[in-house]
Amino acid sequence: FALGLHFQRDIEEQLFAFVKNEWPLTPLVVDVRGEAGCGKSISIKSVAFRLATEGHLIVWLRRSFGDLSGNNLSLLAPTIAKAIRKSGSRVLVIIDDPIASGFDPNEVATALRSGSFEWRILCCRRKTDLITIQSGPSGNQQGFEFPDDFSESE
């Protein structure tokens, strides 16, 4: 990603600009949807890389054998808080394919609400996934739908 050698979708720049420039005071869930193989995962990896180079802490949730094994989300906010105690970083939590990873974005949001840091969830899923992402108490949710077809510039 540092060399920019990946295939970049036009929507990737919109997603990056939104996450970087429109970071609200309250938590926000960004719902990224698209067909399988349309470039969602590569695009969110690129966005994550670019935000990390600007000081954001990126937390990529996936099945693991560590502290969060078995989706023990009670440890999520305290672990992140400990990691950013001195930096004051904004935290972007990424859930790529919530069904396969076993992480429900709504449960992750609930766990993060106990943290005293700025956070946002970027949830990347297929359009056909039958999950509902709650917008939260202030109704702040944003969706990005990846087009099935490529544009002229792509």
PDB file of C-alpha atoms in Angstrom:
ATOM      1  CA  PHE A   1       0.000   0.000   0.000  1.00  0.00           C
ATOM      2  CA  ALA A   2       2.894   2.332   0.701  1.00  0.00           C
ATOM      3  CA  LEU A   3       3.845   2.193  -2.966  1.00  0.00           C
ATOM      4  CA  GLY A   4       0.289   2.501  -4.241  1.00  0.00           C
ATOM      5  CA  LEU A   5       0.574  -0.659  -6.324  1.00  0.00           C
ATOM      6  CA  HIS A   6      -2.845  -2.061  -5.473  1.00  0.00           C
ATOM      7  CA  PHE A   7      -5.931  -1.732  -7.672  1.00  0.00           C
ATOM      8  CA  GLN A   8      -7.745   1.345  -6.413  1.00  0.00           C
ATOM      9  CA  ARG A   9     -11.489   1.793  -6.797  1.00  0.00           C
ATOM     10  CA  ASP A  10     -12.820   5.338  -7.195  1.00  0.00           C
ATOM     11  CA  ILE A  11     -14.960   4.955  -4.070  1.00  0.00           C
ATOM     12  CA  GLU A  12     -11.823   4.294  -1.987  1.00  0.00           C
ATOM     13  CA  GLU A  13     -10.865   7.982  -2.008  1.00  0.00           C
ATOM     14  CA  GLN A  14     -14.398   8.963  -0.971  1.00  0.00           C
ATOM     15  CA  LEU A  15     -14.270   6.487   1.903  1.00  0.00           C
ATOM     16  CA  PHE A  16     -10.853   7.723   3.047  1.00  0.00           C
ATOM     17  CA  ALA A  17     -11.935  11.374   2.884  1.00  0.00           C
ATOM     18  CA  PHE A  18     -15.097  10.638   4.825  1.00  0.00           C
ATOM     19  CA  VAL A  19     -13.352   8.743   7.615  1.00  0.00           C
ATOM     20  CA  LYS A  20     -10.531  11.280   7.853  1.00  0.00           C
ATOM     21  CA  ASN A  21     -12.415  14.561   7.454  1.00  0.00           C
ATOM     22  CA  GLU A  22     -15.878  13.849   8.801  1.00  0.00           C
ATOM     23  CA  TRP A  23     -14.895  12.240  12.087  1.00  0.00           C
ATOM     24  CA  PRO A  24     -17.770  13.265  14.355  1.00  0.00           C
ATOM     25  CA  LEU A  25     -17.715  13.885  18.052  1.00  0.00           C
ATOM     26  CA  THR A  26     -19.884  10.833  18.581  1.00  0.00           C
ATOM     27  CA  PRO A  27     -19.112   7.280  17.438  1.00  0.00           C
ATOM     28  CA  LEU A  28     -20.102   6.309  13.931  1.00  0.00           C
ATOM     29  CA  VAL A  29     -20.526   3.006  12.140  1.00  0.00           C
ATOM     30  CA  VAL A  30     -19.480   3.048   8.497  1.00  0.00           C
ATOM     31  CA  ASP A  31     -21.196   0.242   6.602  1.00  0.00           C
ATOM     32  CA  VAL A  32     -19.242  -0.760   3.476  1.00  0.00           C
ATOM     33  CA  ARG A  33     -21.221  -3.089   1.211  1.00  0.00           C
ATOM     34  CA  GLY A  34     -20.597  -4.721  -2.133  1.00  0.00           C
ATOM     35  CA  GLU A  35     -20.543  -7.921  -4.115  1.00  0.00           C
ATOM     36  CA  ALA A  36     -17.871 -10.542  -3.447  1.00  0.00           C
ATOM     37  CA  GLY A  37     -14.627  -9.664  -5.214  1.00  0.00           C
ATOM     38  CA  CYS A  38     -15.468  -6.034  -5.978  1.00  0.00           C
ATOM     39  CA  GLY A  39     -12.492  -4.609  -4.034  1.00  0.00           C
ATOM     40  CA  LYS A  40     -13.998  -3.842  -0.618  1.00  0.00           C
ATOM     41  CA  SER A  41     -11.331  -5.554   1.482  1.00  0.00           C
ATOM     42  CA  ILE A  42      -8.389  -4.162  -0.476  1.00  0.00           C
ATOM     43  CA  SER A  43      -9.894  -0.682  -0.302  1.00  0.00           C
ATOM     44  CA  ILE A  44     -10.428  -0.769   3.458  1.00  0.00           C
ATOM     45  CA  LYS A  45      -6.892  -2.092   3.937  1.00  0.00           C
ATOM     46  CA  SER A  46      -5.606   0.867   1.936  1.00  0.00           C
ATOM     47  CA  VAL A  47      -7.757   3.316   3.919  1.00  0.00           C
ATOM     48  CA  ALA A  48      -6.525   1.739   7.165  1.00  0.00           C
ATOM     49  CA  PHE A  49      -2.899   2.002   6.061  1.00  0.00           C
ATOM     50  CA  ARG A  50      -3.277   5.670   5.115  1.00  0.00           C
ATOM     51  CA  LEU A  51      -5.022   6.522   8.397  1.00  0.00           C
ATOM     52  CA  ALA A  52      -2.367   4.660  10.395  1.00  0.00           C
ATOM     53  CA  THR A  53       0.345   6.770   8.765  1.00  0.00           C
ATOM     54  CA  GLU A  54      -1.562   9.823  10.033  1.00  0.00           C
ATOM     55  CA  GLY A  55      -1.638   8.612  13.636  1.00  0.00           C
ATOM     56  CA  HIS A  56      -4.897   6.652  13.879  1.00  0.00           C
ATOM     57  CA  LEU A  57      -4.821   3.378  15.763  1.00  0.00           C
ATOM     58  CA  ILE A  58      -6.216   0.624  13.539  1.00  0.00           C
ATOM     59  CA  VAL A  59      -7.755  -2.418  15.226  1.00  0.00           C
ATOM     60  CA  TRP A  60      -8.609  -5.202  12.805  1.00  0.00           C
ATOM     61  CA  LEU A  61     -11.009  -7.685  14.388  1.00  0.00           C
ATOM     62  CA  ARG A  62     -10.771 -11.249  13.185  1.00  0.00           C
ATOM     63  CA  ARG A  63     -10.977 -14.710  14.669  1.00  0.00           C
ATOM     64  CA  SER A  64      -8.047 -15.109  16.998  1.00  0.00           C
ATOM     65  CA  PHE A  65      -6.586 -17.044  19.881  1.00  0.00           C
ATOM     66  CA  GLY A  66      -5.564 -14.060  22.019  1.00  0.00           C
ATOM     67  CA  ASP A  67      -7.442 -11.791  24.403  1.00  0.00           C
ATOM     68  CA  LEU A  68     -10.445 -11.589  22.107  1.00  0.00           C
ATOM     69  CA  SER A  69     -10.705 -15.293  21.378  1.00  0.00           C
ATOM     70  CA  GLY A  70     -14.289 -16.427  21.519  1.00  0.00           C
ATOM     71  CA  ASN A  71     -15.258 -12.815  20.817  1.00  0.00           C
ATOM     72  CA  ASN A  72     -14.643 -11.753  24.417  1.00  0.00           C
ATOM     73  CA  LEU A  73     -15.502  -8.125  23.724  1.00  0.00           C
ATOM     74  CA  SER A  74     -15.438  -7.128  27.385  1.00  0.00           C
ATOM     75  CA  LEU A  75     -11.659  -6.743  26.998  1.00  0.00           C
ATOM     76  CA  LEU A  76     -11.803  -4.678  23.796  1.00  0.00           C
ATOM     77  CA  ALA A  77     -12.186  -1.138  25.179  1.00  0.00           C
ATOM     78  CA  PRO A  78      -9.760  -1.584  28.121  1.00  0.00           C
ATOM     79  CA  THR A  79      -7.126  -3.097  25.813  1.00  0.00           C
ATOM     80  CA  ILE A  80      -7.439  -0.238  23.323  1.00  0.00           C
ATOM     81  CA  ALA A  81      -7.445   2.364  26.102  1.00  0.00           C
ATOM     82  CA  LYS A  82      -4.205   0.913  27.447  1.00  0.00           C
ATOM     83  CA  ALA A  83      -2.629   1.024  23.964  1.00  0.00           C
ATOM     84  CA  ILE A  84      -3.462   4.689  23.376  1.00  0.00           C
ATOM     85  CA  ARG A  85      -3.125   6.017  26.929  1.00  0.00           C
ATOM     86  CA  LYS A  86      -0.473   8.561  25.993  1.00  0.00           C
ATOM     87  CA  SER A  87      -1.059   9.104  22.295  1.00  0.00           C
ATOM     88  CA  GLY A  88      -4.709  10.115  22.352  1.00  0.00           C
ATOM     89  CA  SER A  89      -5.139   8.493  18.949  1.00  0.00           C
ATOM     90  CA  ARG A  90      -8.441   8.124  17.212  1.00  0.00           C
ATOM     91  CA  VAL A  91      -9.349   4.458  16.888  1.00  0.00           C
ATOM     92  CA  LEU A  92     -10.699   2.815  13.749  1.00  0.00           C
ATOM     93  CA  VAL A  93     -12.017  -0.686  14.381  1.00  0.00           C
ATOM     94  CA  ILE A  94     -12.382  -2.753  11.229  1.00  0.00           C
ATOM     95  CA  ILE A  95     -14.639  -5.753  10.856  1.00  0.00           C
ATOM     96  CA  ASP A  96     -14.089  -7.364   7.466  1.00  0.00           C
ATOM     97  CA  ASP A  97     -16.779  -9.963   6.759  1.00  0.00           C
ATOM     98  CA  PRO A  98     -18.655  -9.947  10.080  1.00  0.00           C
ATOM     99  CA  ILE A  99     -20.335 -13.283   9.397  1.00  0.00           C
ATOM    100  CA  ALA A 100     -17.078 -15.172   8.797  1.00  0.00           C
ATOM    101  CA  SER A 101     -15.215 -13.358  11.586  1.00  0.00           C
ATOM    102  CA  GLY A 102     -18.003 -13.861  14.091  1.00  0.00           C
ATOM    103  CA  PHE A 103     -17.956 -10.212  15.204  1.00  0.00           C
ATOM    104  CA  ASP A 104     -21.347  -8.515  15.268  1.00  0.00           C
ATOM    105  CA  PRO A 105     -20.850  -4.776  14.602  1.00  0.00           C
ATOM    106  CA  ASN A 106     -23.617  -3.918  17.067  1.00  0.00           C
ATOM    107  CA  GLU A 107     -21.945  -5.898  19.856  1.00  0.00           C
ATOM    108  CA  VAL A 108     -18.584  -4.318  19.048  1.00  0.00           C
ATOM    109  CA  ALA A 109     -20.148  -0.842  19.202  1.00  0.00           C
ATOM    110  CA  THR A 110     -21.677  -1.668  22.570  1.00  0.00           C
ATOM    111  CA  ALA A 111     -18.289  -2.818  23.880  1.00  0.00           C
ATOM    112  CA  LEU A 112     -16.528   0.312  22.577  1.00  0.00           C
ATOM    113  CA  ARG A 113     -19.013   2.679  24.221  1.00  0.00           C
ATOM    114  CA  SER A 114     -17.351   1.955  27.576  1.00  0.00           C
ATOM    115  CA  GLY A 115     -14.053   3.388  26.298  1.00  0.00           C
ATOM    116  CA  SER A 116     -12.999   6.978  26.866  1.00  0.00           C
ATOM    117  CA  PHE A 117     -11.523   7.468  23.402  1.00  0.00           C
ATOM    118  CA  GLU A 118     -12.758   8.488  19.981  1.00  0.00           C
ATOM    119  CA  TRP A 119     -13.661   5.526  17.832  1.00  0.00           C
ATOM    120  CA  ARG A 120     -15.369   4.531  14.652  1.00  0.00           C
ATOM    121  CA  ILE A 121     -16.255   1.128  13.226  1.00  0.00           C
ATOM    122  CA  LEU A 122     -15.724   0.323   9.574  1.00  0.00           C
ATOM    123  CA  CYS A 123     -17.778  -2.781   8.775  1.00  0.00           C
ATOM    124  CA  CYS A 124     -17.107  -4.371   5.396  1.00  0.00           C
ATOM    125  CA  ARG A 125     -19.667  -6.909   4.191  1.00  0.00           C
ATOM    126  CA  ARG A 126     -21.390  -8.407   1.181  1.00  0.00           C
ATOM    127  CA  LYS A 127     -24.660  -6.867   0.067  1.00  0.00           C
ATOM    128  CA  THR A 128     -26.325 -10.236   0.558  1.00  0.00           C
ATOM    129  CA  ASP A 129     -25.313 -10.564   4.234  1.00  0.00           C
ATOM    130  CA  LEU A 130     -28.427 -10.604   6.357  1.00  0.00           C
ATOM    131  CA  ILE A 131     -27.269  -8.462   9.248  1.00  0.00           C
ATOM    132  CA  THR A 132     -28.665  -5.193  10.480  1.00  0.00           C
ATOM    133  CA  ILE A 133     -26.318  -2.522  11.698  1.00  0.00           C
ATOM    134  CA  GLN A 134     -27.888  -0.330  14.341  1.00  0.00           C
ATOM    135  CA  SER A 135     -27.206   3.356  13.913  1.00  0.00           C
ATOM    136  CA  GLY A 136     -26.841   3.996  17.635  1.00  0.00           C
ATOM    137  CA  PRO A 137     -28.491   6.488  19.950  1.00  0.00           C
ATOM    138  CA  SER A 138     -27.710   9.534  17.829  1.00  0.00           C
ATOM    139  CA  GLY A 139     -28.609   7.843  14.540  1.00  0.00           C
ATOM    140  CA  ASN A 140     -25.134   8.344  13.135  1.00  0.00           C
ATOM    141  CA  GLN A 141     -24.456   5.683  10.543  1.00  0.00           C
ATOM    142  CA  GLN A 142     -23.009   6.099   7.078  1.00  0.00           C
ATOM    143  CA  GLY A 143     -23.088   3.590   4.241  1.00  0.00           C
ATOM    144  CA  PHE A 144     -20.852   3.153   1.215  1.00  0.00           C
ATOM    145  CA  GLU A 145     -21.919   0.781  -1.522  1.00  0.00           C
ATOM    146  CA  PHE A 146     -19.216  -0.431  -3.866  1.00  0.00           C
ATOM    147  CA  PRO A 147     -20.424  -0.495  -7.470  1.00  0.00           C
ATOM    148  CA  ASP A 148     -20.531  -3.869  -9.176  1.00  0.00           C
ATOM    149  CA  ASP A 149     -19.098  -2.484 -12.409  1.00  0.00           C
ATOM    150  CA  PHE A 150     -15.908  -0.545 -12.929  1.00  0.00           C
ATOM    151  CA  SER A 151     -15.895   3.107 -13.969  1.00  0.00           C
ATOM    152  CA  GLU A 152     -14.022   4.427 -17.010  1.00  0.00           C
ATOM    153  CA  SER A 153     -11.130   5.601 -14.829  1.00  0.00           C
ATOM    154  CA  GLU A 154     -10.810   2.196 -13.164  1.00  0.00           C
TER     155      GLU A 154
END
